[in-house]
Amino acid sequence: KAGVTQTPRYLIKTRGQQVTLSCSPISGHRSVSWYQQTPGQGLQFLFEYFSETQRNKGNFPGRFSGRQFSNSRSEMNVSTLELGDSALYLCASSLGRTGGTTEAFFGQGTRLTVV
Amino acid sequence: KNEVEQSPQNLTAQEGEFITINCSYSVGISALHWLQQHPGGGIVSLFMLSSGKKKHGRLIATINIQEKHSSLHITASHPRDSAVYICAVVLWNTDKLIFGTGTRLQVFP
């Protein structure tokens, strides 16, 4: 069974640009969550999608957005990039059953550098 | 105060030593994850616990829901165990994870 796949693995962008990151979950998983990891703030929750709907959202500005497609693949977009957006962006997939907690499986992450 | 606190922040051990990493949380949870992150970034889920104790090889994880505390133990530590270990709780009635700051473990031969 293939794991969670994130693309691209590395990305360099310029301030003011926008970027789209992709996450393909494990087959059969319907929940995809996104996290930002920085040296200063550690791992922080961005948002979670389940069956194409955003179910939970963290405390990030509106420049951070996401979506999920009918095949459960998810994208996150960051517009008007700032230097502080440089981070490792991780996604995790799970079955996402309602009424119960299911184990999360993480991708390798996309390392974004904003210059 | 962080909702999830880990201790210690850094840990150095000699190969073969028994290691304990602690995690305390202050929110209602439905489960707790122990995660391992190696240099390069990829995160591996070691355990997901909602009660009691789980064992996988040399790794043991316990949780005490009443005391809001969990521990990760590594028996007979090995240099390949060197990594950052992160405790993450699943916020009650959501799939949202809240993370501890991690424990950086270095095991020397």
PDB file of C-alpha atoms in Angstrom:
ATOM      1  CA  LYS A   1       0.000   0.000   0.000  1.00  0.00           C
ATOM      2  CA  ALA A   2       1.539   3.312  -1.041  1.00  0.00           C
ATOM      3  CA  GLY A   3       2.114   5.861   1.712  1.00  0.00           C
ATOM      4  CA  VAL A   4       1.237   9.519   1.809  1.00  0.00           C
ATOM      5  CA  THR A   5       2.907  11.336  -1.074  1.00  0.00           C
ATOM      6  CA  GLN A   6       3.710  15.012  -1.010  1.00  0.00           C
ATOM      7  CA  THR A   7       4.954  16.964  -3.994  1.00  0.00           C
ATOM      8  CA  PRO A   8       7.186  18.717  -4.548  1.00  0.00           C
ATOM      9  CA  ARG A   9       9.719  17.803  -1.867  1.00  0.00           C
ATOM     10  CA  TYR A  10      11.579  21.098  -2.101  1.00  0.00           C
ATOM     11  CA  LEU A  11      10.549  24.494  -3.373  1.00  0.00           C
ATOM     12  CA  ILE A  12      12.137  27.924  -3.524  1.00  0.00           C
ATOM     13  CA  LYS A  13       9.901  30.915  -4.112  1.00  0.00           C
ATOM     14  CA  THR A  14      10.254  34.683  -4.014  1.00  0.00           C
ATOM     15  CA  ARG A  15       8.392  36.975  -1.644  1.00  0.00           C
ATOM     16  CA  GLY A  16       5.018  37.957  -3.048  1.00  0.00           C
ATOM     17  CA  GLN A  17       4.635  34.840  -5.181  1.00  0.00           C
ATOM     18  CA  GLN A  18       2.104  32.143  -4.544  1.00  0.00           C
ATOM     19  CA  VAL A  19       2.651  28.424  -4.164  1.00  0.00           C
ATOM     20  CA  THR A  20       0.587  25.236  -4.378  1.00  0.00           C
ATOM     21  CA  LEU A  21       1.556  22.059  -2.564  1.00  0.00           C
ATOM     22  CA  SER A  22       0.021  18.663  -3.181  1.00  0.00           C
ATOM     23  CA  CYS A  23      -0.756  15.706  -0.954  1.00  0.00           C
ATOM     24  CA  SER A  24      -1.961  12.309  -2.100  1.00  0.00           C
ATOM     25  CA  PRO A  25      -3.320  10.304   0.841  1.00  0.00           C
ATOM     26  CA  ILE A  26      -3.215   6.585   1.401  1.00  0.00           C
ATOM     27  CA  SER A  27      -5.814   4.851  -0.724  1.00  0.00           C
ATOM     28  CA  GLY A  28      -9.120   4.733   1.113  1.00  0.00           C
ATOM     29  CA  HIS A  29      -8.279   7.578   3.474  1.00  0.00           C
ATOM     30  CA  ARG A  30     -10.760  10.421   3.352  1.00  0.00           C
ATOM     31  CA  SER A  31      -9.218  12.866   5.815  1.00  0.00           C
ATOM     32  CA  VAL A  32      -6.198  14.999   4.957  1.00  0.00           C
ATOM     33  CA  SER A  33      -4.668  17.430   7.429  1.00  0.00           C
ATOM     34  CA  TRP A  34      -1.953  19.996   6.810  1.00  0.00           C
ATOM     35  CA  TYR A  35       0.692  21.196   9.262  1.00  0.00           C
ATOM     36  CA  GLN A  36       3.426  23.809   9.236  1.00  0.00           C
ATOM     37  CA  GLN A  37       6.699  23.150  11.021  1.00  0.00           C
ATOM     38  CA  THR A  38       9.138  25.965  11.771  1.00  0.00           C
ATOM     39  CA  PRO A  39      12.092  26.046  14.165  1.00  0.00           C
ATOM     40  CA  GLY A  40      10.461  28.782  16.221  1.00  0.00           C
ATOM     41  CA  GLN A  41       6.860  27.566  16.400  1.00  0.00           C
ATOM     42  CA  GLY A  42       7.214  23.823  16.031  1.00  0.00           C
ATOM     43  CA  LEU A  43       4.383  21.914  14.390  1.00  0.00           C
ATOM     44  CA  GLN A  44       1.142  23.798  13.971  1.00  0.00           C
ATOM     45  CA  PHE A  45      -2.170  22.680  12.541  1.00  0.00           C
ATOM     46  CA  LEU A  46      -3.288  24.458   9.368  1.00  0.00           C
ATOM     47  CA  PHE A  47      -6.525  22.752   8.342  1.00  0.00           C
ATOM     48  CA  GLU A  48      -8.220  19.425   7.817  1.00  0.00           C
ATOM     49  CA  TYR A  49     -10.329  18.265   4.907  1.00  0.00           C
ATOM     50  CA  PHE A  50     -12.750  15.388   4.917  1.00  0.00           C
ATOM     51  CA  SER A  51     -14.786  14.355   1.886  1.00  0.00           C
ATOM     52  CA  GLU A  52     -13.940  17.600   0.059  1.00  0.00           C
ATOM     53  CA  THR A  53     -15.058  19.803   2.989  1.00  0.00           C
ATOM     54  CA  GLN A  54     -12.874  21.784   5.344  1.00  0.00           C
ATOM     55  CA  ARG A  55     -13.720  20.337   8.739  1.00  0.00           C
ATOM     56  CA  ASN A  56     -11.229  22.109  11.013  1.00  0.00           C
ATOM     57  CA  LYS A  57      -9.045  25.168  10.662  1.00  0.00           C
ATOM     58  CA  GLY A  58      -6.057  26.439  12.629  1.00  0.00           C
ATOM     59  CA  ASN A  59      -5.046  30.008  13.374  1.00  0.00           C
ATOM     60  CA  PHE A  60      -3.432  31.015  10.125  1.00  0.00           C
ATOM     61  CA  PRO A  61      -4.173  34.042   7.930  1.00  0.00           C
ATOM     62  CA  GLY A  62      -6.429  33.798   4.919  1.00  0.00           C
ATOM     63  CA  ARG A  63      -3.369  33.632   2.637  1.00  0.00           C
ATOM     64  CA  PHE A  64      -3.300  29.942   3.534  1.00  0.00           C
ATOM     65  CA  SER A  65      -6.035  27.963   1.848  1.00  0.00           C
ATOM     66  CA  GLY A  66      -6.674  24.449   0.742  1.00  0.00           C
ATOM     67  CA  ARG A  67      -9.013  22.141  -1.034  1.00  0.00           C
ATOM     68  CA  GLN A  68      -9.693  18.481  -1.432  1.00  0.00           C
ATOM     69  CA  PHE A  69     -10.728  16.675  -4.557  1.00  0.00           C
ATOM     70  CA  SER A  70     -13.173  13.817  -5.002  1.00  0.00           C
ATOM     71  CA  ASN A  71     -10.268  11.318  -5.013  1.00  0.00           C
ATOM     72  CA  SER A  72      -9.210  12.695  -1.578  1.00  0.00           C
ATOM     73  CA  ARG A  73      -6.056  14.301  -2.946  1.00  0.00           C
ATOM     74  CA  SER A  74      -5.531  17.676  -1.337  1.00  0.00           C
ATOM     75  CA  GLU A  75      -3.757  20.866  -2.249  1.00  0.00           C
ATOM     76  CA  MET A  76      -2.772  23.779  -0.098  1.00  0.00           C
ATOM     77  CA  ASN A  77      -2.094  27.207  -1.477  1.00  0.00           C
ATOM     78  CA  VAL A  78      -0.209  30.085   0.045  1.00  0.00           C
ATOM     79  CA  SER A  79      -0.597  33.451  -1.651  1.00  0.00           C
ATOM     80  CA  THR A  80       1.569  36.561  -1.314  1.00  0.00           C
ATOM     81  CA  LEU A  81       4.422  34.625   0.235  1.00  0.00           C
ATOM     82  CA  GLU A  82       6.346  36.128   3.137  1.00  0.00           C
ATOM     83  CA  LEU A  83       9.806  35.202   4.401  1.00  0.00           C
ATOM     84  CA  GLY A  84       8.177  33.761   7.530  1.00  0.00           C
ATOM     85  CA  ASP A  85       6.315  31.215   5.433  1.00  0.00           C
ATOM     86  CA  SER A  86       9.575  29.319   4.966  1.00  0.00           C
ATOM     87  CA  ALA A  87       8.864  26.017   6.651  1.00  0.00           C
ATOM     88  CA  LEU A  88       8.363  22.305   6.287  1.00  0.00           C
ATOM     89  CA  TYR A  89       4.760  21.639   5.297  1.00  0.00           C
ATOM     90  CA  LEU A  90       3.494  18.221   6.254  1.00  0.00           C
ATOM     91  CA  CYS A  91       0.288  16.493   5.415  1.00  0.00           C
ATOM     92  CA  ALA A  92      -1.233  13.518   7.140  1.00  0.00           C
ATOM     93  CA  SER A  93      -4.016  11.234   6.023  1.00  0.00           C
ATOM     94  CA  SER A  94      -6.371   9.079   8.013  1.00  0.00           C
ATOM     95  CA  LEU A  95      -9.588   7.183   7.523  1.00  0.00           C
ATOM     96  CA  GLY A  96     -11.270  10.067   9.320  1.00  0.00           C
ATOM     97  CA  ARG A  97     -14.255   8.093  10.571  1.00  0.00           C
ATOM     98  CA  THR A  98     -16.749  10.272  12.365  1.00  0.00           C
ATOM     99  CA  GLY A  99     -17.328   9.289  15.962  1.00  0.00           C
ATOM    100  CA  GLY A 100     -13.906   7.747  16.361  1.00  0.00           C
ATOM    101  CA  THR A 101     -10.246   8.649  16.087  1.00  0.00           C
ATOM    102  CA  THR A 102      -8.185   6.934  13.464  1.00  0.00           C
ATOM    103  CA  GLU A 103      -4.425   6.781  13.121  1.00  0.00           C
ATOM    104  CA  ALA A 104      -2.710   9.485  11.084  1.00  0.00           C
ATOM    105  CA  PHE A 105       0.003   8.710   8.535  1.00  0.00           C
ATOM    106  CA  PHE A 106       2.394  11.473   7.551  1.00  0.00           C
ATOM    107  CA  GLY A 107       4.042  12.350   4.279  1.00  0.00           C
ATOM    108  CA  GLN A 108       7.712  13.320   3.911  1.00  0.00           C
ATOM    109  CA  GLY A 109       6.838  16.974   3.712  1.00  0.00           C
ATOM    110  CA  THR A 110       7.508  19.818   1.329  1.00  0.00           C
ATOM    111  CA  ARG A 111      10.296  22.154   2.366  1.00  0.00           C
ATOM    112  CA  LEU A 112       9.421  25.662   1.203  1.00  0.00           C
ATOM    113  CA  THR A 113      12.022  28.392   1.209  1.00  0.00           C
ATOM    114  CA  VAL A 114      10.930  31.956   0.545  1.00  0.00           C
ATOM    115  CA  VAL A 115      13.697  34.333  -0.521  1.00  0.00           C
TER     116      VAL A 115
ATOM    117  CA  LYS B   1       1.486  27.636  28.919  1.00  0.00           C
ATOM    118  CA  ASN B   2       1.478  25.142  26.058  1.00  0.00           C
ATOM    119  CA  GLU B   3      -1.414  22.704  25.894  1.00  0.00           C
ATOM    120  CA  VAL B   4       1.052  19.859  25.360  1.00  0.00           C
ATOM    121  CA  GLU B   5       4.302  19.815  27.301  1.00  0.00           C
ATOM    122  CA  GLN B   6       7.158  17.409  26.727  1.00  0.00           C
ATOM    123  CA  SER B   7      10.204  16.682  28.811  1.00  0.00           C
ATOM    124  CA  PRO B   8      13.071  16.612  28.501  1.00  0.00           C
ATOM    125  CA  GLN B   9      13.717  18.863  25.495  1.00  0.00           C
ATOM    126  CA  ASN B  10      17.063  17.216  24.838  1.00  0.00           C
ATOM    127  CA  LEU B  11      18.318  13.821  25.862  1.00  0.00           C
ATOM    128  CA  THR B  12      21.692  12.174  25.396  1.00  0.00           C
ATOM    129  CA  ALA B  13      22.214   8.496  26.096  1.00  0.00           C
ATOM    130  CA  GLN B  14      24.763   5.747  25.705  1.00  0.00           C
ATOM    131  CA  GLU B  15      23.836   2.777  23.586  1.00  0.00           C
ATOM    132  CA  GLY B  16      21.933   0.232  25.649  1.00  0.00           C
ATOM    133  CA  GLU B  17      20.419   2.699  28.103  1.00  0.00           C
ATOM    134  CA  PHE B  18      16.728   2.768  29.002  1.00  0.00           C
ATOM    135  CA  ILE B  19      15.104   6.025  27.926  1.00  0.00           C
ATOM    136  CA  THR B  20      11.903   7.730  29.031  1.00  0.00           C
ATOM    137  CA  ILE B  21      10.258  10.730  27.409  1.00  0.00           C
ATOM    138  CA  ASN B  22       7.272  12.332  29.104  1.00  0.00           C
ATOM    139  CA  CYS B  23       4.239  14.177  27.777  1.00  0.00           C
ATOM    140  CA  SER B  24       1.618  16.084  29.762  1.00  0.00           C
ATOM    141  CA  TYR B  25      -1.441  17.774  28.302  1.00  0.00           C
ATOM    142  CA  SER B  26      -4.126  20.075  29.590  1.00  0.00           C
ATOM    143  CA  VAL B  27      -6.930  19.619  27.049  1.00  0.00           C
ATOM    144  CA  GLY B  28      -9.575  16.953  26.545  1.00  0.00           C
ATOM    145  CA  ILE B  29      -8.364  14.383  24.077  1.00  0.00           C
ATOM    146  CA  SER B  30      -9.642  11.361  22.250  1.00  0.00           C
ATOM    147  CA  ALA B  31      -6.183   9.905  21.584  1.00  0.00           C
ATOM    148  CA  LEU B  32      -2.484  10.616  21.779  1.00  0.00           C
ATOM    149  CA  HIS B  33       0.200   9.975  19.182  1.00  0.00           C
ATOM    150  CA  TRP B  34       3.888   9.420  19.636  1.00  0.00           C
ATOM    151  CA  LEU B  35       5.741  10.463  16.490  1.00  0.00           C
ATOM    152  CA  GLN B  36       9.345  10.109  15.378  1.00  0.00           C
ATOM    153  CA  GLN B  37      11.041  12.611  13.096  1.00  0.00           C
ATOM    154  CA  HIS B  38      14.463  11.991  11.586  1.00  0.00           C
ATOM    155  CA  PRO B  39      16.655  14.679  10.003  1.00  0.00           C
ATOM    156  CA  GLY B  40      15.197  15.390   6.580  1.00  0.00           C
ATOM    157  CA  GLY B  41      11.738  15.906   7.999  1.00  0.00           C
ATOM    158  CA  GLY B  42       9.650  12.782   7.466  1.00  0.00           C
ATOM    159  CA  ILE B  43       7.422  11.891  10.397  1.00  0.00           C
ATOM    160  CA  VAL B  44       6.550   8.344  11.384  1.00  0.00           C
ATOM    161  CA  SER B  45       3.715   7.537  13.732  1.00  0.00           C
ATOM    162  CA  LEU B  46       5.012   5.162  16.402  1.00  0.00           C
ATOM    163  CA  PHE B  47       1.862   4.734  18.475  1.00  0.00           C
ATOM    164  CA  MET B  48      -1.660   5.976  18.811  1.00  0.00           C
ATOM    165  CA  LEU B  49      -3.054   5.473  22.315  1.00  0.00           C
ATOM    166  CA  SER B  50      -6.364   6.171  23.963  1.00  0.00           C
ATOM    167  CA  SER B  51      -5.775   4.106  27.106  1.00  0.00           C
ATOM    168  CA  GLY B  52      -3.339   1.745  28.771  1.00  0.00           C
ATOM    169  CA  LYS B  53      -0.137   0.615  27.190  1.00  0.00           C
ATOM    170  CA  LYS B  54       1.216  -0.435  23.793  1.00  0.00           C
ATOM    171  CA  LYS B  55       4.464  -2.175  22.896  1.00  0.00           C
ATOM    172  CA  HIS B  56       6.243  -2.453  19.573  1.00  0.00           C
ATOM    173  CA  GLY B  57       9.674  -4.016  19.625  1.00  0.00           C
ATOM    174  CA  ARG B  58      11.858  -1.991  21.984  1.00  0.00           C
ATOM    175  CA  LEU B  59       9.318   0.817  22.232  1.00  0.00           C
ATOM    176  CA  ILE B  60       6.643   1.032  24.912  1.00  0.00           C
ATOM    177  CA  ALA B  61       4.055   3.785  25.263  1.00  0.00           C
ATOM    178  CA  THR B  62       1.738   4.316  28.197  1.00  0.00           C
ATOM    179  CA  ILE B  63      -1.032   6.775  28.884  1.00  0.00           C
ATOM    180  CA  ASN B  64      -2.870   7.751  32.055  1.00  0.00           C
ATOM    181  CA  ILE B  65      -6.026   9.562  31.008  1.00  0.00           C
ATOM    182  CA  GLN B  66      -6.946  10.659  34.555  1.00  0.00           C
ATOM    183  CA  GLU B  67      -3.521  12.244  35.099  1.00  0.00           C
ATOM    184  CA  LYS B  68      -3.312  13.546  31.509  1.00  0.00           C
ATOM    185  CA  HIS B  69       0.126  12.079  31.084  1.00  0.00           C
ATOM    186  CA  SER B  70       1.874   9.749  28.678  1.00  0.00           C
ATOM    187  CA  SER B  71       5.349   8.260  28.520  1.00  0.00           C
ATOM    188  CA  LEU B  72       7.411   6.782  25.729  1.00  0.00           C
ATOM    189  CA  HIS B  73      10.065   4.275  26.770  1.00  0.00           C
ATOM    190  CA  ILE B  74      12.888   2.919  24.648  1.00  0.00           C
ATOM    191  CA  THR B  75      14.622  -0.163  25.992  1.00  0.00           C
ATOM    192  CA  ALA B  76      18.180  -1.034  24.965  1.00  0.00           C
ATOM    193  CA  SER B  77      18.605   2.217  23.046  1.00  0.00           C
ATOM    194  CA  HIS B  78      20.597   2.218  19.818  1.00  0.00           C
ATOM    195  CA  PRO B  79      22.205   5.011  17.777  1.00  0.00           C
ATOM    196  CA  ARG B  80      19.542   4.527  15.095  1.00  0.00           C
ATOM    197  CA  ASP B  81      16.969   5.663  17.692  1.00  0.00           C
ATOM    198  CA  SER B  82      18.486   9.158  17.463  1.00  0.00           C
ATOM    199  CA  ALA B  83      15.668  11.398  16.302  1.00  0.00           C
ATOM    200  CA  VAL B  84      13.154  13.924  17.540  1.00  0.00           C
ATOM    201  CA  TYR B  85      10.219  12.355  19.354  1.00  0.00           C
ATOM    202  CA  ILE B  86       6.989  14.320  19.316  1.00  0.00           C
ATOM    203  CA  CYS B  87       3.880  13.859  21.391  1.00  0.00           C
ATOM    204  CA  ALA B  88       0.652  14.939  19.707  1.00  0.00           C
ATOM    205  CA  VAL B  89      -2.845  14.844  21.160  1.00  0.00           C
ATOM    206  CA  VAL B  90      -6.053  14.536  19.177  1.00  0.00           C
ATOM    207  CA  LEU B  91      -8.379  17.230  20.431  1.00  0.00           C
ATOM    208  CA  TRP B  92     -11.634  15.745  21.721  1.00  0.00           C
ATOM    209  CA  ASN B  93     -14.356  15.352  19.095  1.00  0.00           C
ATOM    210  CA  THR B  94     -12.114  16.535  16.250  1.00  0.00           C
ATOM    211  CA  ASP B  95      -9.275  15.158  14.163  1.00  0.00           C
ATOM    212  CA  LYS B  96      -7.130  18.168  15.044  1.00  0.00           C
ATOM    213  CA  LEU B  97      -3.646  17.401  16.370  1.00  0.00           C
ATOM    214  CA  ILE B  98      -1.891  19.604  18.925  1.00  0.00           C
ATOM    215  CA  PHE B  99       1.820  18.964  19.154  1.00  0.00           C
ATOM    216  CA  GLY B 100       4.405  19.092  21.884  1.00  0.00           C
ATOM    217  CA  THR B 101       7.696  20.802  21.146  1.00  0.00           C
ATOM    218  CA  GLY B 102       9.543  17.527  20.758  1.00  0.00           C
ATOM    219  CA  THR B 103      12.404  15.768  22.501  1.00  0.00           C
ATOM    220  CA  ARG B 104      15.696  15.555  20.656  1.00  0.00           C
ATOM    221  CA  LEU B 105      17.325  12.210  21.467  1.00  0.00           C
ATOM    222  CA  GLN B 106      20.929  11.375  20.655  1.00  0.00           C
ATOM    223  CA  VAL B 107      22.214   7.895  21.373  1.00  0.00           C
ATOM    224  CA  PHE B 108      25.969   7.423  21.214  1.00  0.00           C
ATOM    225  CA  PRO B 109      27.729   4.105  20.598  1.00  0.00           C
TER     226      PRO B 109
END
